[in-house]
Coordinates of C-alpha atoms in Angstrom, one line a residue:
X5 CA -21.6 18.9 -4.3
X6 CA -20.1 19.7 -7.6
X7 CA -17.5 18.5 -9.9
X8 CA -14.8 21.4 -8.7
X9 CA -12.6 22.0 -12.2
X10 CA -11.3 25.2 -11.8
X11 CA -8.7 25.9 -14.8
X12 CA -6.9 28.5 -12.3
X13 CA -5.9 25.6 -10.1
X14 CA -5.0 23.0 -12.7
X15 CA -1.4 21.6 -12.9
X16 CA 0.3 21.2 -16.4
X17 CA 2.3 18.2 -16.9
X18 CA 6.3 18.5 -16.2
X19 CA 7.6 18.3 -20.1
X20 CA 9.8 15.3 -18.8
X21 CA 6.3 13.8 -17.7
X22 CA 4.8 14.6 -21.2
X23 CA 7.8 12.8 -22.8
X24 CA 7.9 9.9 -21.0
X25 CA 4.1 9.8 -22.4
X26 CA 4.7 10.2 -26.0
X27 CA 7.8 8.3 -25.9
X28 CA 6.0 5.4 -24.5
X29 CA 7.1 3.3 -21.1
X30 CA 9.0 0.5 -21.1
X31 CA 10.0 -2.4 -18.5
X32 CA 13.0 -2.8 -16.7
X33 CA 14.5 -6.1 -17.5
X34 CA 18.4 -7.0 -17.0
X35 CA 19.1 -3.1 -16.9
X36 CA 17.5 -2.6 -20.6
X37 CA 14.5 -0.8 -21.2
X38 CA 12.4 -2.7 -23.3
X39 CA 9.1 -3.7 -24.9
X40 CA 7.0 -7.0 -24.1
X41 CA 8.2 -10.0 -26.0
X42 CA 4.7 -10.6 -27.4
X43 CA 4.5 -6.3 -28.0
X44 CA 1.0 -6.9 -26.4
X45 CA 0.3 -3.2 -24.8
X46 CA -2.3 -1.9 -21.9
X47 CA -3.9 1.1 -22.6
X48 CA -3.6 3.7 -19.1
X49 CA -6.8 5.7 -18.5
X50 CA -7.1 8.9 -16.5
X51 CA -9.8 8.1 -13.9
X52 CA -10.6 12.0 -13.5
X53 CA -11.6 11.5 -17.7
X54 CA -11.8 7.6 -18.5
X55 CA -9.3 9.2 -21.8
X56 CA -6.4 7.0 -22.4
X57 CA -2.9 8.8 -21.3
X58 CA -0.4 6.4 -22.2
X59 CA 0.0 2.5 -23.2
X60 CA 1.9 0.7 -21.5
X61 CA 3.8 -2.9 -22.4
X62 CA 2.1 -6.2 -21.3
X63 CA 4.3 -8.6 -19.6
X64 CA 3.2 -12.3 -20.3
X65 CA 5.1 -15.4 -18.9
X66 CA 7.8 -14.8 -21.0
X67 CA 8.8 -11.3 -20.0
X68 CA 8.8 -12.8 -16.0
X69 CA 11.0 -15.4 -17.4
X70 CA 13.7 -13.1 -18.7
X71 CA 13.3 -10.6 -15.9
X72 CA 13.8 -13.0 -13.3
X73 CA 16.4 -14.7 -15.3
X74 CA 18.1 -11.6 -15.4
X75 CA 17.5 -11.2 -11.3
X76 CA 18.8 -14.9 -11.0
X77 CA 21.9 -14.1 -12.1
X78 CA 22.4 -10.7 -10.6
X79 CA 22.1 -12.8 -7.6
X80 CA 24.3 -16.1 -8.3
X81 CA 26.8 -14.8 -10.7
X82 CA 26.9 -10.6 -10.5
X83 CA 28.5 -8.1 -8.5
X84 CA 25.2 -7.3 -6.4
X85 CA 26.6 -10.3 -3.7
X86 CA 29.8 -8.8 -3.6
X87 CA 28.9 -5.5 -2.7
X88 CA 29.9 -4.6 0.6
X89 CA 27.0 -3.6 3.0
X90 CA 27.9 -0.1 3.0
X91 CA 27.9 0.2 -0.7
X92 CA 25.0 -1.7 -1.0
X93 CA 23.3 1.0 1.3
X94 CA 24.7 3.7 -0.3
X95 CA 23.0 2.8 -3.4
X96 CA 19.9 2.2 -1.6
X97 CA 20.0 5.8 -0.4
X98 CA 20.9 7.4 -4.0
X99 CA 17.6 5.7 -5.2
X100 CA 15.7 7.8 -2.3
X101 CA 17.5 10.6 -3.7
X102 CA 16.5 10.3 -7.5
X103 CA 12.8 10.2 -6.1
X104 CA 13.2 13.2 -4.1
X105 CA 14.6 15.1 -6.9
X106 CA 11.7 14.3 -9.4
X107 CA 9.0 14.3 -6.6
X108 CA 6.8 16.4 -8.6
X109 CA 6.9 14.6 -11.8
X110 CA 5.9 11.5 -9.2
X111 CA 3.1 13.2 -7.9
X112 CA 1.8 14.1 -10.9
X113 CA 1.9 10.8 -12.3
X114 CA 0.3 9.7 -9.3
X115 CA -3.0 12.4 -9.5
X116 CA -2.5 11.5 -13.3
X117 CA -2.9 7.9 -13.3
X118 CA -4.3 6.6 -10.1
X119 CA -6.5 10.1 -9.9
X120 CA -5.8 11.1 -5.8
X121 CA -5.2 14.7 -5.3
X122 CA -1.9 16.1 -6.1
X123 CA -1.7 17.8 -3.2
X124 CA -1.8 14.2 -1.3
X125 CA 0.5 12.8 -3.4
X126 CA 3.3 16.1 -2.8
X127 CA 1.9 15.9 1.0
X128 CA 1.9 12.0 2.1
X129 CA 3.0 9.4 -0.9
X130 CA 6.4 11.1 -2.2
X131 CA 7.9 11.9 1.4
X132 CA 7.1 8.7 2.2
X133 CA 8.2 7.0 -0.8
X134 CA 11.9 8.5 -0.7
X135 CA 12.3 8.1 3.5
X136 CA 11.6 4.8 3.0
X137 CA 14.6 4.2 0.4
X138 CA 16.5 6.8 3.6
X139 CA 15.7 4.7 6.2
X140 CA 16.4 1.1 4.9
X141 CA 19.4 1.9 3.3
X142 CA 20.9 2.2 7.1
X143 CA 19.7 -1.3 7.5
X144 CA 22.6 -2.5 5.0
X145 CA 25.3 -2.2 7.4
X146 CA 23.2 -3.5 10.6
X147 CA 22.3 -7.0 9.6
X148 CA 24.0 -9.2 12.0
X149 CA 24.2 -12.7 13.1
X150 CA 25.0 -14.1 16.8
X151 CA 27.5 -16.1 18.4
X152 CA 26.1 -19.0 20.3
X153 CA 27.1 -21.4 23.2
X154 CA 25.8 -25.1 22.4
X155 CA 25.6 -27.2 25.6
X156 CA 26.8 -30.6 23.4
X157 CA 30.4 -32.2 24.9
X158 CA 33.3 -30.9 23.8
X159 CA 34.5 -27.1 22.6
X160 CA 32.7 -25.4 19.9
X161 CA 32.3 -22.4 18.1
X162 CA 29.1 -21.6 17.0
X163 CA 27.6 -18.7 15.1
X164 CA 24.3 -17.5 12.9
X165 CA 25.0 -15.5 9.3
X166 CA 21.9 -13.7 8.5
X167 CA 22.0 -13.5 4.1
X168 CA 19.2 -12.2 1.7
X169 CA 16.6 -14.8 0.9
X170 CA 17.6 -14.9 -2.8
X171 CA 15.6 -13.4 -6.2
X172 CA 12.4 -12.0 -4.6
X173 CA 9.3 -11.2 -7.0
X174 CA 7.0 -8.5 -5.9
X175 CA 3.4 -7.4 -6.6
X176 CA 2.1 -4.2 -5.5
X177 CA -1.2 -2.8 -5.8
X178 CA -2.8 0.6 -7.5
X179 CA -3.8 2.5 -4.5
X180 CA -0.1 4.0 -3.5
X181 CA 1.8 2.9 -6.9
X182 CA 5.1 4.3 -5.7
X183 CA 4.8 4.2 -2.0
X184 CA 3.7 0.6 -2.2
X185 CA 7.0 0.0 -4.5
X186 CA 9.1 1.6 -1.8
X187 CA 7.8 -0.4 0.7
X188 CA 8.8 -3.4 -1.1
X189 CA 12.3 -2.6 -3.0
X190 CA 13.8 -0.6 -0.3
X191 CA 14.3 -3.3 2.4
X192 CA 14.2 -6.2 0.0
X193 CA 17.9 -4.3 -1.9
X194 CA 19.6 -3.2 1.4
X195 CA 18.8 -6.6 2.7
X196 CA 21.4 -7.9 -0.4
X197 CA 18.0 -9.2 -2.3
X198 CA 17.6 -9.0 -6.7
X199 CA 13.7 -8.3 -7.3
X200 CA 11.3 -8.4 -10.0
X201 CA 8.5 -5.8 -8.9
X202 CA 5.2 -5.9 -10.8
X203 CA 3.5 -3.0 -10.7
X204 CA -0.6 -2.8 -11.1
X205 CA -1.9 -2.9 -14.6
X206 CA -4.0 -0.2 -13.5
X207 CA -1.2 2.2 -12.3
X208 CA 2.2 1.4 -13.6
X209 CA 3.4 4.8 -14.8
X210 CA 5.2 5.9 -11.5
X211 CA 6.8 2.5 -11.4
X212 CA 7.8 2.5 -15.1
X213 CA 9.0 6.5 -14.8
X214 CA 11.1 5.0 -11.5
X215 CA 12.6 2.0 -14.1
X216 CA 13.5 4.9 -16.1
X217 CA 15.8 6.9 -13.9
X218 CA 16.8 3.8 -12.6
X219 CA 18.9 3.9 -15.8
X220 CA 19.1 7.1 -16.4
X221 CA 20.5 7.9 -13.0
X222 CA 21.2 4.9 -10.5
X223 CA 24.4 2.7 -11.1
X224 CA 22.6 -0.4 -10.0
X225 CA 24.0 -3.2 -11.4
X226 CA 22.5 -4.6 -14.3
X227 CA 19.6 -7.4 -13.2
X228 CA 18.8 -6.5 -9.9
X229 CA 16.2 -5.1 -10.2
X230 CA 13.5 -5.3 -12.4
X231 CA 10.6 -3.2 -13.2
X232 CA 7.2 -5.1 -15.3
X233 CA 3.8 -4.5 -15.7
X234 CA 1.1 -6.7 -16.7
X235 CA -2.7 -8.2 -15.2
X236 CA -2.4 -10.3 -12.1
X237 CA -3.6 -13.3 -14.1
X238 CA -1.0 -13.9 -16.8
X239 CA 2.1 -11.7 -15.3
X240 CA 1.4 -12.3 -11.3
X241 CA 0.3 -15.8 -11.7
X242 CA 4.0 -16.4 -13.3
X243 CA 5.9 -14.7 -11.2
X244 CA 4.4 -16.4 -8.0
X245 CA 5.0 -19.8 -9.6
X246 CA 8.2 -19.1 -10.9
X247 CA 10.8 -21.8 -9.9
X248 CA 13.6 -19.7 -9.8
X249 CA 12.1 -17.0 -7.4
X250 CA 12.6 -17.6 -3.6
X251 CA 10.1 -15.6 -2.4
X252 CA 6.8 -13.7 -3.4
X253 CA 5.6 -10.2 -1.4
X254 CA 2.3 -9.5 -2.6
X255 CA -0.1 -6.3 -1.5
X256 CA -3.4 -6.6 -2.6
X257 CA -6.7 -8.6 -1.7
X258 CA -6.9 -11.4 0.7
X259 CA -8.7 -13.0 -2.3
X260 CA -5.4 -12.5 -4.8
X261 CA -3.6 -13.6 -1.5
X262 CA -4.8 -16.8 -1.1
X263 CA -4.2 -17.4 -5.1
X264 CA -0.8 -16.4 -4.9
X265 CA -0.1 -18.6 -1.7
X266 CA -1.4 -21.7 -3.9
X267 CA 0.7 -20.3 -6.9
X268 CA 3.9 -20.3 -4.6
X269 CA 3.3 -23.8 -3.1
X270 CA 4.5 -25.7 -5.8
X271 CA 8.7 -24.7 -4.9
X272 CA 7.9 -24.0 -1.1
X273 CA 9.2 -20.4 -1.7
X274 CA 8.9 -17.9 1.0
X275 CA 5.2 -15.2 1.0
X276 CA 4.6 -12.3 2.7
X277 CA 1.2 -10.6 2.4
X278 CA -0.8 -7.3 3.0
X279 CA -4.3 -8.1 2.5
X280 CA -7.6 -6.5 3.1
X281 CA -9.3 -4.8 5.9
X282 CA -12.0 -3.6 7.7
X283 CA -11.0 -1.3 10.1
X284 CA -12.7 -0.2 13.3
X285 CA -12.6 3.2 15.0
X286 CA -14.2 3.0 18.3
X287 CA -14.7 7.1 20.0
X288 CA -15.8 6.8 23.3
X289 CA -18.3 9.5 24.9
X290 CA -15.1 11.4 26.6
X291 CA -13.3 11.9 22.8
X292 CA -12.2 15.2 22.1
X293 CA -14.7 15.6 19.2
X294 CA -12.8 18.8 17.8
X295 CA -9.9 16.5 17.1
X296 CA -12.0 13.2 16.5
X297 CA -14.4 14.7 13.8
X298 CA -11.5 15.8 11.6
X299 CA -9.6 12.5 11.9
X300 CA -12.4 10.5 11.6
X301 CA -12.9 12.2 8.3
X302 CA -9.7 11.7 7.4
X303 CA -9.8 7.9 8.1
X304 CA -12.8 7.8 5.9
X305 CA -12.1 9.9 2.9
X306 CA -8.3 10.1 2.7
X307 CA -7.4 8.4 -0.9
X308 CA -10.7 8.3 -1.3
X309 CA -11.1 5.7 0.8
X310 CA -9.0 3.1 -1.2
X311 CA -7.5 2.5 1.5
X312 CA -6.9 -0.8 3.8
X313 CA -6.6 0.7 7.0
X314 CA -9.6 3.2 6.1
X315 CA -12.3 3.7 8.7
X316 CA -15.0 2.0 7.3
X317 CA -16.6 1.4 10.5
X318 CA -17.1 4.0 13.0
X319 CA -18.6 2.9 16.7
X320 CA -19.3 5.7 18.5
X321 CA -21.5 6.1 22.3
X322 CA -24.8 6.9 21.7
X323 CA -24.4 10.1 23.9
X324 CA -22.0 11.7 21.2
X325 CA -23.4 9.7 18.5
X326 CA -25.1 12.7 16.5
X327 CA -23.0 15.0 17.2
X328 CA -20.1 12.8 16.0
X329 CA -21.7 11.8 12.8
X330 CA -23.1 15.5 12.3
X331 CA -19.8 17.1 12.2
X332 CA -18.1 14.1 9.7
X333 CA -21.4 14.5 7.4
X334 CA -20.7 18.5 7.6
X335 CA -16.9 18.0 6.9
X336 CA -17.4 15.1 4.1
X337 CA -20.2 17.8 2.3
X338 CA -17.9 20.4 2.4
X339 CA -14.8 17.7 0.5
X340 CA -13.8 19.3 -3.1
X341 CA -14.1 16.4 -5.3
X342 CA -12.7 16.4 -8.7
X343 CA -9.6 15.7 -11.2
X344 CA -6.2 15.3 -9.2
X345 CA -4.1 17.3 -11.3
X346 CA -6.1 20.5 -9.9
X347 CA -4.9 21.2 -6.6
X348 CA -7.9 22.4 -5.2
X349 CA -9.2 18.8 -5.6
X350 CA -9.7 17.3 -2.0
X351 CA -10.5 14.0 -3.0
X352 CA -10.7 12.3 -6.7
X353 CA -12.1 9.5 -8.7
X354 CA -12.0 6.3 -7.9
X355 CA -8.9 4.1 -10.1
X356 CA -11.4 2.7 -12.5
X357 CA -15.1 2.1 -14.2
X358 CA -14.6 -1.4 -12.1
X359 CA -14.0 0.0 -8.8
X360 CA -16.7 2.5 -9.1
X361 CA -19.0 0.3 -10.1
X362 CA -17.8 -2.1 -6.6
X363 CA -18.4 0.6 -4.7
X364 CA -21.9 1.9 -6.0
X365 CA -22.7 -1.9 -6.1
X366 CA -22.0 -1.5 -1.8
X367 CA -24.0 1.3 -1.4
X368 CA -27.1 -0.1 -3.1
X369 CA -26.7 -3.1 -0.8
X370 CA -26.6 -1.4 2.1
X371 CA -29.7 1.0 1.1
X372 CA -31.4 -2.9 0.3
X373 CA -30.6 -3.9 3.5
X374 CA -31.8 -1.0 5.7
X375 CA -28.8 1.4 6.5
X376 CA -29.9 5.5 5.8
X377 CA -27.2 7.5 3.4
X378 CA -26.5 10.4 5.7
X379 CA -24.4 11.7 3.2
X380 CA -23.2 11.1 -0.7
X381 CA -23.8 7.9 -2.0
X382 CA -24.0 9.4 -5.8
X383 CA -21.7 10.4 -8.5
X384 CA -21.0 13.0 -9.8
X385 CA -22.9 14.8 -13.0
X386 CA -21.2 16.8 -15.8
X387 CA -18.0 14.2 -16.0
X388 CA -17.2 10.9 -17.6
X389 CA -14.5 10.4 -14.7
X390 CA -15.3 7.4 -12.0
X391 CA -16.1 9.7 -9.1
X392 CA -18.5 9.0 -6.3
X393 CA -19.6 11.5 -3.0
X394 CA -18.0 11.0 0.0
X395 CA -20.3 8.8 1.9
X396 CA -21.8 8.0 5.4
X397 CA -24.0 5.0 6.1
X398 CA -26.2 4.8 9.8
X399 CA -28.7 2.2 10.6
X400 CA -26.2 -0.5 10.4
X401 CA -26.4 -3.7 11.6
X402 CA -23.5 -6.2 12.2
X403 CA -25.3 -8.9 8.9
X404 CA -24.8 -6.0 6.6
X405 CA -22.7 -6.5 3.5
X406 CA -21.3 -3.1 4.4
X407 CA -20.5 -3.7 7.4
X408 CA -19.0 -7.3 7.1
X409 CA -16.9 -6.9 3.9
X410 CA -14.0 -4.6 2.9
X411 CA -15.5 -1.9 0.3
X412 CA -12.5 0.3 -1.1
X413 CA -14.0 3.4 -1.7
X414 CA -15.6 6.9 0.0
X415 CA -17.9 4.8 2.2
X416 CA -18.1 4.6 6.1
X417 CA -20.6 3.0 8.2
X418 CA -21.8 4.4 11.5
X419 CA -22.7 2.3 14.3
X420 CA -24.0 3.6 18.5
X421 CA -23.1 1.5 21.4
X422 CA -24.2 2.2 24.6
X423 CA -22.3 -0.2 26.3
X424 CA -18.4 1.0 27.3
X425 CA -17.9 -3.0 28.6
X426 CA -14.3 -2.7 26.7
X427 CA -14.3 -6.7 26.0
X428 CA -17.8 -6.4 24.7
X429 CA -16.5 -3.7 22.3
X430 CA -13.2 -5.0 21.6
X431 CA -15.3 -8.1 20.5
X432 CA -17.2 -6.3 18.2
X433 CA -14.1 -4.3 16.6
X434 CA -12.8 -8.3 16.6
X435 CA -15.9 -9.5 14.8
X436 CA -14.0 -9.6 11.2
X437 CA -11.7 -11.8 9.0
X438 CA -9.5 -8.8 9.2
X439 CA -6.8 -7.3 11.2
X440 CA -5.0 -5.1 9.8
X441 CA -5.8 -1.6 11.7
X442 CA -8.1 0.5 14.4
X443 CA -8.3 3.4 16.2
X444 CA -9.4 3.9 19.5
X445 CA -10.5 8.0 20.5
X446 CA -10.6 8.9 24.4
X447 CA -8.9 11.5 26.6
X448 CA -8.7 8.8 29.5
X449 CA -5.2 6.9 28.9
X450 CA -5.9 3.8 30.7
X451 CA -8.9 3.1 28.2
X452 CA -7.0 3.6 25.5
X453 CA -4.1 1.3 25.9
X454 CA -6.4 -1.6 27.6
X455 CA -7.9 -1.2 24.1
X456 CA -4.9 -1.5 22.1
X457 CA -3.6 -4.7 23.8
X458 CA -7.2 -6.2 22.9
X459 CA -8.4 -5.3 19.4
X460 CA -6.4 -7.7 17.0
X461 CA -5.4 -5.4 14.6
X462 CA -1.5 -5.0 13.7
X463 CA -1.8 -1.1 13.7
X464 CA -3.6 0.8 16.2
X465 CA -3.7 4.5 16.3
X466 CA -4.7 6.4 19.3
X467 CA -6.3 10.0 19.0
X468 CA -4.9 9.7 15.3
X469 CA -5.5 7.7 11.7
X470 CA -3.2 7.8 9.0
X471 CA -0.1 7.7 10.7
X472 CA 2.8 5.7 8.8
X473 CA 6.2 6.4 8.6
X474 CA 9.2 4.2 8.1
X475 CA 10.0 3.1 11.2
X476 CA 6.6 2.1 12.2
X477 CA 6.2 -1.8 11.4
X478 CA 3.0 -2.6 9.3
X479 CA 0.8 -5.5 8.5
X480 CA -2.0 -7.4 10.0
X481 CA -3.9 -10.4 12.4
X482 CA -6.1 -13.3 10.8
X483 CA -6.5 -12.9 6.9
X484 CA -5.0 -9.2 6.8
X485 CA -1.6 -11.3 5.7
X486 CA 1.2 -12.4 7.1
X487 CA 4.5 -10.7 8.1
X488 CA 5.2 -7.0 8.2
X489 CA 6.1 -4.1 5.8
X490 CA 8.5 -1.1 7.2
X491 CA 10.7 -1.3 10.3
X492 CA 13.5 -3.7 11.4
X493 CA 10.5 -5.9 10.5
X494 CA 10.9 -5.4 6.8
X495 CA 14.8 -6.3 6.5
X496 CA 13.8 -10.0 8.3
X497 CA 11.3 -10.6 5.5
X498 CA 14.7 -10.6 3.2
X499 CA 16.7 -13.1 5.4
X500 CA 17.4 -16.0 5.6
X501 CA 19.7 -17.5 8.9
X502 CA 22.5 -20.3 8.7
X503 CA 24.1 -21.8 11.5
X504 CA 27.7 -22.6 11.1
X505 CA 29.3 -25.2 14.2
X506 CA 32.9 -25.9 14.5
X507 CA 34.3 -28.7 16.2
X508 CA 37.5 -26.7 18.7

């Protein structure tokens, strides 16, 4: 496999991309573009290159200060409250709009800075990205309370309110930049909410584009929400301790979870996480392997592989084992791997020198401890860009690093089992800290949902991998986090509930 760079297929930058470049990004911060108080700047890296692309403003404990200041009294003292629901949707909506209308200046900041294939990024992360702003804007006008009947003596009347949680701070990671800030702003605004989003330090520049049109375009009031940038240490660690923020929602590692649960103790403030995972997909020996093979690929390769619901573990009967793992080795070979700005590119580099070096740093382990590298498991010559082969893993064993821990990259490992005892292999799909996703592959329906009620996993695709959509709740079992992204489920993460009794 070779670096694929074909100048034919190669995608210039949008001139408003290219000026929002040179022109430098800013933050978001009380509905003012501005610099970091300390003017301390991160310098943004293409990972098809390692070249710097753009610096970007360093937000310290001071910048979260005055952006959730700001978001403080958006909430208390500004018009945001006062909003109806319906305009407060509406808004909601016009922000889906602004990204549709500049989805290709998205994806290219997307191939640009996080390095996934522009194609992907037209195909999956902008549709998703703006239907997520579609769909939760309905939600505005259907939050509801109940009326209730207490069973105390005498006549009352008795109701629930259901009213946003308060100034909500938000930390997304650098694998989807702007699907992942979707995900969070979208339910958190039509819920009544003010935010302060973080975005990654490694991937900022669709966030600080989307800060951008925010005031070039939106009519948001001025404080709700707010749009920084900084390392997880200085920037995240403040925001999650912050006194004034009511609630943290954090995606990233269940490691950085458990930090930022320890960070939020101190004021009791409300967390909801999406953490790591190790996801199983189990293809029993009726599968329909012309459909499995494919979307077993998929599972594996997809953003190449940076992905927490990625197949990183396949079980497959030893009857259609080989076959199985012939036709994903043929299909992962045949992958185009190289820059994400040409859209011939299949798959790209991995975000950074530090992830690529995580990654090889797996594969050696699991070539130490035994397993054979059907496929990949090298980078790429003739580049300085953080690319490694797609790769397959057999001769695993359930001790293996690679088969314990989550790994983040291009790599899948293969396991037989002989055994169709669904407990038994429920129990080894089970056999993780995480929860977050499986998929189960068979033609015979009745296996297929007995295995869904008994892996604990909070997603589980049938016949499929990759599925999302707004409506489809998301999050995970054990420490794959708590609470759920998307959904009717998203809007409750934003609420609180008050009971009001009146004495008739």
């Amino acid at each position: 496999m070779n670096l694929h760079v074909p100048s034919s297929t190669a995608v210039a930058l949008d001139p408003a991309i290219q000026k929002f470049l040179d022109a430098g990004p800013k933050f978001l911060i009380d509905g003012k573009l501005v610099q970091a108080q300390a003017g301390a700047t991160i310098d943004i890296r293409n990972p098809a290159t390692a070249q710097v692309v753009a610096k970007v403003p360093e937000a310290r404990a001071e910048d979260i200060d005055l952006a959730v200041k700001a978001a403080r009294r958006a909430f208390d003292q500004g018009p945001w409250s006062r909003l109806t629901p319906a305009e407060r949707g509406k808004l909601v909506y016009k922000l889906g709009e602004i990204i549709e209308r500049h989805a290709e200046e998205f994806a290219q900041l997307e191939a640009l800075d996080n390095g996934k294939p522009i194609s992907e990024s037209r195909a999956a992360d902008l549709p998703i990205a703006y239907n997520t702003f579609y769909y939760m804007a309905g939600w505005a006008t259907k939050i509801a309370g109940a009326t209730l009947s207490p069973s105390n003596a005498g006549e009352y009347h008795a109701y629930t309110l259901r009213e946003p949680i308060g100034v909500v701070g938000q930390i997304i990671p650098w694998n989807f930049p702007l699907m992942m800030a979707a995900w969070k702003l979208a339910p958190a605004l039509a819920a009544g909410c003010t935010v302060v989003l973080k975005a990654a330090e490694d991937t900022p520049l669709s966030a600080l584009r989307l800060a951008q049109l925010i005031v070039d375009e939106a009519d948001f009031p001025a404080g709700v929400i707010n749009i920084v940038t900084g390392y997880g240490e200085t920037a995240g660690a403040a925001l999650a301790a912050h006194p004034q923020v009511d609630k943290i929602a954090f995606t990233g590692s269940t490691e950085v979870g458990k930090l930022i649960v320890k960070a939020a103790a101190g004021s009791l403030k409300r967390v909801t996480l999406e953490l790591g995972g190790k996801a199983p997909t189990i293809v029993f020996p009726d599968a329909d392997l012309d459909r499995a093979i494919p979307g077993v690929t998929l599972g594996s390769f997809f953003a190449q592989g940076q992905v927490c619901v990625a197949t990183t573990r396949i079980y497959a009967h030893k009857s259609i084992f080989d076959k199985l793992i012939e036709g994903v080795r043929d299909a992962a070979s045949k992958i185009r791997v190289g820059p994400g700005l040409d859209t011939a590119t299949q798959m790209g580099p991995l975000v950074s020198a530090t992830q690529l070096k995580r990654v090889s740093g797996y594969v050696q382990s699991g070539r130490d401890e035994g397993a054979h590298v059907q496929v990949g498991g090298e980078g790429l010559t003739g580049s300085d860009g953080y690319f490694l082969k797609p790769t397959i893993l057999t001769n695993a064993n359930p001790a293996m690093k690679v088969v314990r821990e989550e790994i983040f990259g291009p790599v899948v490992v293969a396991q037989a089992f002989d055994d169709t005892a669904l407990d038994k292999l429920a129990a080894e799909a089970n056999d993780t800290e995480y929860g977050l996703a499986a998929s189960v592959w068979t033609q015979n329906a009745s296996i297929a949902h007995k295995m869904a009620k008994r892996i604990k996993a909070g997603t589980i695709w049938i016949n499929c991998h990759h599925v999302f959509d707004p409506v489809l709740p998301f999050g995970g079992y054990k420490q794959s986090g708590w609470g759920r992204e998307n959904g009717a489920e998203a809007i409750e993460n934003y609420l609180e509930t008050k009971a009001v009794t009146m004495a008739l």
